[in-house]
Structures are given as C-alpha cells and as structure tokens.
Short mmCIF file of C-alpha atoms and ligand atoms in Angstrom, two decimals:
data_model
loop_
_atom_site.label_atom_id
_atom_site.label_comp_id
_atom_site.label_asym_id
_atom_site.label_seq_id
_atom_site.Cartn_x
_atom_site.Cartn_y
_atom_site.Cartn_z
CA UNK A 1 113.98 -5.75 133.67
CA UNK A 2 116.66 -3.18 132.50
CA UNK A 3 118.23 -3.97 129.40
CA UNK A 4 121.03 -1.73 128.66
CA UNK A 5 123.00 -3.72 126.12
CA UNK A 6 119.75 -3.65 123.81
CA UNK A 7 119.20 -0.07 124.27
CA UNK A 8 123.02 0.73 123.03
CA UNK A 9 122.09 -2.12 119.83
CA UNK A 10 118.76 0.24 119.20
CA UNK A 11 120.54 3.05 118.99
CA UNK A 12 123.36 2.07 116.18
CA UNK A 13 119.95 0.68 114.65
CA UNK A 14 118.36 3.69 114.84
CA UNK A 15 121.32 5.84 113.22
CA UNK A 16 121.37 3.34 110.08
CA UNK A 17 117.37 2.94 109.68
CA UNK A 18 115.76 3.54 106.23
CA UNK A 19 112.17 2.22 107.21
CA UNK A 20 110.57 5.19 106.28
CA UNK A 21 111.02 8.27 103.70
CA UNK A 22 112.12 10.55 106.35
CA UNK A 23 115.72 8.84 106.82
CA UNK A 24 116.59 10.58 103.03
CA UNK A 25 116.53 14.42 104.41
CA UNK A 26 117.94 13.73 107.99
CA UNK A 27 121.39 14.98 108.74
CA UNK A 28 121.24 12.79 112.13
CA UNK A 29 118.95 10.49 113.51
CA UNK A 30 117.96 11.39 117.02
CA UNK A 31 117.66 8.29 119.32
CA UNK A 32 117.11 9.63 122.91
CA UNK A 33 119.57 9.59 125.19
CA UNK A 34 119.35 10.06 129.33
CA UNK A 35 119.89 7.55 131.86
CA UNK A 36 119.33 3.57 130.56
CA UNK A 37 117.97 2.86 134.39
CA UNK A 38 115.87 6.46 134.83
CA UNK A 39 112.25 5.55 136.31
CA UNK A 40 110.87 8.43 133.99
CA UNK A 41 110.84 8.96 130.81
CA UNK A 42 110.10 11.94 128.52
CA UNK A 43 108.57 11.26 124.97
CA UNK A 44 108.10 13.89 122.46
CA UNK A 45 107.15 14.57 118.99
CA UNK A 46 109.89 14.23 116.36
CA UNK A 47 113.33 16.41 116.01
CA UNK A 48 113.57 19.42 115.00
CA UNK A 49 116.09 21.48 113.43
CA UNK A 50 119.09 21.59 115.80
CA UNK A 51 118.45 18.00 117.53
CA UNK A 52 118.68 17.29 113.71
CA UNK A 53 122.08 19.14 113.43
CA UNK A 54 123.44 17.39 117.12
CA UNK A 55 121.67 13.93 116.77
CA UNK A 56 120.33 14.74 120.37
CA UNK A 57 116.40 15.24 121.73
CA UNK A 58 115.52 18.47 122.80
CA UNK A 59 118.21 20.59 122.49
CA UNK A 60 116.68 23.93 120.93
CA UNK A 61 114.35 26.29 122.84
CA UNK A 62 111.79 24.37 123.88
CA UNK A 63 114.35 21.79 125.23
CA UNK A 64 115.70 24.60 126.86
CA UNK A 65 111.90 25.04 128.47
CA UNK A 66 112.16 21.38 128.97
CA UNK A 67 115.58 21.55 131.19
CA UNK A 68 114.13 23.94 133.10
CA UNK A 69 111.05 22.12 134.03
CA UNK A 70 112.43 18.59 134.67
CA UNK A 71 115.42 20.88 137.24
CA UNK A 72 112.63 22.78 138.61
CA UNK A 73 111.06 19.54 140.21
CA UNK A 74 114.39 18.28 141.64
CA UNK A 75 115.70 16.16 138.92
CA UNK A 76 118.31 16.57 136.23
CA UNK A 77 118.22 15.58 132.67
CA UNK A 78 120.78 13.11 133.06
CA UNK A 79 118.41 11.08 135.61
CA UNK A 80 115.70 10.66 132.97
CA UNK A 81 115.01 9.37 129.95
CA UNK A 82 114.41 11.48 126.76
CA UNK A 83 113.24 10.63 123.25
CA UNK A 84 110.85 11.01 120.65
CA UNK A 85 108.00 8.64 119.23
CA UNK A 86 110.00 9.54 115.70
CA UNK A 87 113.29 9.51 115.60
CA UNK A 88 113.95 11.40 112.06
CA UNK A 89 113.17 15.83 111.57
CA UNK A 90 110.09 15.99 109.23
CA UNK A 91 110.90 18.52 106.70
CA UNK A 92 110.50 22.07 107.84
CA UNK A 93 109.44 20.49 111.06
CA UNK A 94 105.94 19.25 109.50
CA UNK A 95 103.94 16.77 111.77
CA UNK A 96 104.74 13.25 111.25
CA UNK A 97 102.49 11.31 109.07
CA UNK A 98 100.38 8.23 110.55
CA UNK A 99 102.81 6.04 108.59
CA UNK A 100 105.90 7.68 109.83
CA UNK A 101 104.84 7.14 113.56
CA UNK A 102 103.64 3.10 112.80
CA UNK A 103 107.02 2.78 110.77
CA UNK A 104 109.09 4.19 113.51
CA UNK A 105 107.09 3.60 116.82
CA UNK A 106 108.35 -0.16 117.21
CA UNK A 107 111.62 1.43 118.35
CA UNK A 108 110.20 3.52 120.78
CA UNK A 109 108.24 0.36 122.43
CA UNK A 110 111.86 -1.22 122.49
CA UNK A 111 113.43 1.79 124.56
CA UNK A 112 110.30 1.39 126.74
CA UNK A 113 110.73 -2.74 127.32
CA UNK A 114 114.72 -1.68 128.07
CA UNK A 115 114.33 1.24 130.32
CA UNK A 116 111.19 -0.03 131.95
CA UNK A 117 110.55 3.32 133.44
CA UNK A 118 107.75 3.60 136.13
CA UNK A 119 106.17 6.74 134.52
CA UNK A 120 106.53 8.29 130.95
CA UNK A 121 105.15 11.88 130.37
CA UNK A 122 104.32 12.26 126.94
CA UNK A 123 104.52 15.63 125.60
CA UNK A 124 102.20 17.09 123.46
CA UNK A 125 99.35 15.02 120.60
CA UNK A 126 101.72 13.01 118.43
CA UNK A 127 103.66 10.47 121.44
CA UNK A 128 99.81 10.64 123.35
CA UNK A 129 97.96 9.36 120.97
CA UNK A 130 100.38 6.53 120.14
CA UNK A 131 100.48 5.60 123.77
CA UNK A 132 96.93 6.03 124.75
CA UNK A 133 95.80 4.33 121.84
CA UNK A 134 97.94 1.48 122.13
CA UNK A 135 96.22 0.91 125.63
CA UNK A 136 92.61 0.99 124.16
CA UNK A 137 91.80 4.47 125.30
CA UNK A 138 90.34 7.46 122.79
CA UNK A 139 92.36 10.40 122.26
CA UNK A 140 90.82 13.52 121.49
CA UNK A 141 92.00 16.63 122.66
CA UNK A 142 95.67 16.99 124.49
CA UNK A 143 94.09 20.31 126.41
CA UNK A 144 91.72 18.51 127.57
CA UNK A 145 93.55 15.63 129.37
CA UNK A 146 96.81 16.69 130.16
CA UNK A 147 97.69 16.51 133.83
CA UNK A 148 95.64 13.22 134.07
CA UNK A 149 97.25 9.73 135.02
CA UNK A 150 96.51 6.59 133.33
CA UNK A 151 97.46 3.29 134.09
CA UNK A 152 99.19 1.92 130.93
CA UNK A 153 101.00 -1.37 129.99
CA UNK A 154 103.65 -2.27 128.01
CA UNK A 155 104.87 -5.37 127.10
CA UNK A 156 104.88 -6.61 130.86
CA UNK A 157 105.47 -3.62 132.02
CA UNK A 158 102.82 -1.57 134.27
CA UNK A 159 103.18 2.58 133.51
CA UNK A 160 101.83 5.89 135.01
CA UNK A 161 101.21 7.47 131.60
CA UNK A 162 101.18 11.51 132.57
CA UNK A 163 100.15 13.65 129.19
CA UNK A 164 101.31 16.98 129.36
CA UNK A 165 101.41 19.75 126.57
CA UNK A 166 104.31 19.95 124.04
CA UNK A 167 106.87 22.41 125.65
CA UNK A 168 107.12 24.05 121.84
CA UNK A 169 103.56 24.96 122.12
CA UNK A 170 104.67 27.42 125.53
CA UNK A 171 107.42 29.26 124.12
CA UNK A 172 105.07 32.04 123.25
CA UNK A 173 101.88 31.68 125.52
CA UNK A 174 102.80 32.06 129.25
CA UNK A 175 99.37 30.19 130.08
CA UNK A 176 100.93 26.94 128.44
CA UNK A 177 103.85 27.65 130.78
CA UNK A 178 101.48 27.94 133.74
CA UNK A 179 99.89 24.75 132.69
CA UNK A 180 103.00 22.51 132.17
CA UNK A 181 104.39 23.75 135.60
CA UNK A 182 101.44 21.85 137.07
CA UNK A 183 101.68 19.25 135.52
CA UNK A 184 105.24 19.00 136.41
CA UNK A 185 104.05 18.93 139.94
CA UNK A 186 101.57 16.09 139.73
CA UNK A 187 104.53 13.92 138.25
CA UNK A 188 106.96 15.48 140.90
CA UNK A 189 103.84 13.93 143.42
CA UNK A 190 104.20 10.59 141.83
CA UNK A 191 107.45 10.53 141.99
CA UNK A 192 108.07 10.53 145.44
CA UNK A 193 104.51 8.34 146.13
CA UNK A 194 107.01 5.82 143.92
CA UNK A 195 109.76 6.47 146.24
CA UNK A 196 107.76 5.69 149.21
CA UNK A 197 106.64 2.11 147.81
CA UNK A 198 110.57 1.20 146.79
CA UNK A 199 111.30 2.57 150.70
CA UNK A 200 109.17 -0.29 151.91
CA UNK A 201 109.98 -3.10 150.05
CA UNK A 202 114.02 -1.84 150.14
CA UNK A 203 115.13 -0.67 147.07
CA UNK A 204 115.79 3.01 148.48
CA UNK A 205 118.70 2.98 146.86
CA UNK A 206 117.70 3.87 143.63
CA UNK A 207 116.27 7.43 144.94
N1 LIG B 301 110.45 18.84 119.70
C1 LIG B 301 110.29 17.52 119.88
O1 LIG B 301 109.19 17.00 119.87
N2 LIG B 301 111.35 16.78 120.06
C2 LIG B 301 112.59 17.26 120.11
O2 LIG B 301 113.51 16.49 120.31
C3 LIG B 301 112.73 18.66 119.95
C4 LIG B 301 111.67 19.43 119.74
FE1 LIG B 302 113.64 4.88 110.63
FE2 LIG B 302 112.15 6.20 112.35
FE3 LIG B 302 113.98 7.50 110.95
FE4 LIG B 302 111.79 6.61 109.75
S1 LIG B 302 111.87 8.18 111.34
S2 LIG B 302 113.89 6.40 108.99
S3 LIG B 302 111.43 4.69 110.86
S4 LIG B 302 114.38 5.92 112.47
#
C-alpha cells in the first residue's frame, strides 16, 4: 500500500535524527527524494560531499553517471525512487560503520513499506548486504553477483532485488561503466515484464 503521508513524517524525522554519531558533522541530512508512488527504487551507500551540502541523493558525479543511466533506459529520475541505506556523509566520505547502517537502516525499511516499489536496485556493497542479508542470503562479493535477481520481502511486501555496482566505483574504469549498462538493461527487462502483468489485470495506467 502507498503511504505518502508517512514518507513526508520520515523525512522531517530524518532531518532532526541524532541516533547515531554521524548526525554531529552533517551539514544536511539526505533523505531520498523521487517519486512517493515510483515502482523502482535506487538505494545507495551514504552521502557524500555535495548531497551533504544540498540535502539531496546523488547529486555529484557519480549521480551525474546515475542520471544518465536511469534516462538511458527510458525513465527519468523523477519517476523513481532514490536514497541511501545511511542517510548522514561519513567523514571524508569513509564507509559507514556496521553500527551506523543498524542505527540508521530502520528508516530505510520505512521508505520501503511506504513506497512499496516492485524492484529496488541496490548500488554497490554497503545497501546489498543490508538487503540480502535481511532476506537470509550470504553476501560476499558485489562483482560477483551483480546483475542477478532475487526474490526479496519486506514487511509484506514481495521485491525484485537487482544488485548492481556503485556508480562511484565507474567514474574512472570504463569496464564498470560497461558492466552497469547491463545491468541497467536486465532491470529495463523487468520493467516492462512488470508492465505486462499490471496490463492484464488493468492497472496500465500506472505505465
Ligand atoms: N554516493 C552514494 O552512495 N550516495 C549518494 O547519495 C551519493 C554518492
Ligand atoms: Fe540518524 Fe541515520 Fe543520520 Fe545516523 S546517519 S544520525 S541514524 S539519520
């Protein structure tokens, strides 16, 4: 069930948390934003430095990558959903800690519950692990399993879980690029194999 009014109440939540350490050096907190009814959703890593300065995801070069690839298979940013699995920058963009991600990751199952998105692509380790994890599956290496689809659940909710590398990690190595580009396309496949199922049982009109 979409569940806009909650996701607005996370995000004023989200701006005033102090849960863990890293709310002290933030300038913003970076909820996510994107569309509240989008059937995909886009989960990175933490903010860095300029989605720290804007309070927005993905809004520095490799969000620039990102743009590209989410336009280059037919959608716009404004369809999806975008957000990270922690929503503070970790000083000089350090990974977050285990205890960062548990102390911030309930609000990221909220967004999930509220958007109730049939696919999320996870991008890069950090948001892959959490999600695989939570589902009872072992994580080991993101190269290895990117491009795959697994069958995830949250809350009620049934998910296409598509891993996918971290678009940061292709700014410099073309193969990355390569790789995320076909990943894109699997997802772009599952998109419209969704849009065939909502055809048949009439709810075309939200494609
Ligand atoms: N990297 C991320 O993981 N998230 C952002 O929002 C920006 C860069
Ligand atoms: Fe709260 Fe998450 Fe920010 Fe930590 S990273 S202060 S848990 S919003």
């Amino acid at each position: 069930m979409k569940n806009c009014r909650e996701l607005v109440k996370l995000e004023e939540e989200i701006k005033k948390c102090t849960k863990c350490p890293l709310h002290a050096s933030r300038k913003n907190a970076v909820p996510g934003e994107g569309n509240p009814e989008a059937i995909i959703m886009f989960i990175g890593e933490a903010p860095g430095r300029n989605e720290d300065l804007e309070g927005r995801p993905f809004v520095g070069a490799a969000g620039r990558l990102l743009t590209n690839l989410i336009e280059n298979i037919g959608l716009r940013r404004e369809d999806v959903y975008i957000t990270n699995v922690v929503k503070c920058r970790p000083p000089n963009n350090r990974d977050p800690k285990p205890e960062e991600i548990k102390a911030c990751s309930p609000y990221l199952d909220r967004q999930i519950n509220c958007i109730a998105p049939r696919i999320i692509v996870t991008l890069g380790r950090h948001s892959t692990k959490y999600l695989l994890e939570k589902n009872g599956y072992n994580f080991r290496s993101i190269l290895k399993i990117h491009g795959k689809i697994y069958n995830i659940k949250i809350g009620y909710i049934d998910i296409k879980l598509i891993p996918t590398l971290h678009p940061a990690a292709a700014l410099y190595n073309p193969r990355f690029v390569k790789i995320l580009e076909e990943d894109f396309n699997r997802i772009k496949n599952e998109i419209r194999k969704i849009g065939k199922e909502e055809e048949k049982i009439g709810l075309e009109k939200f494609f």
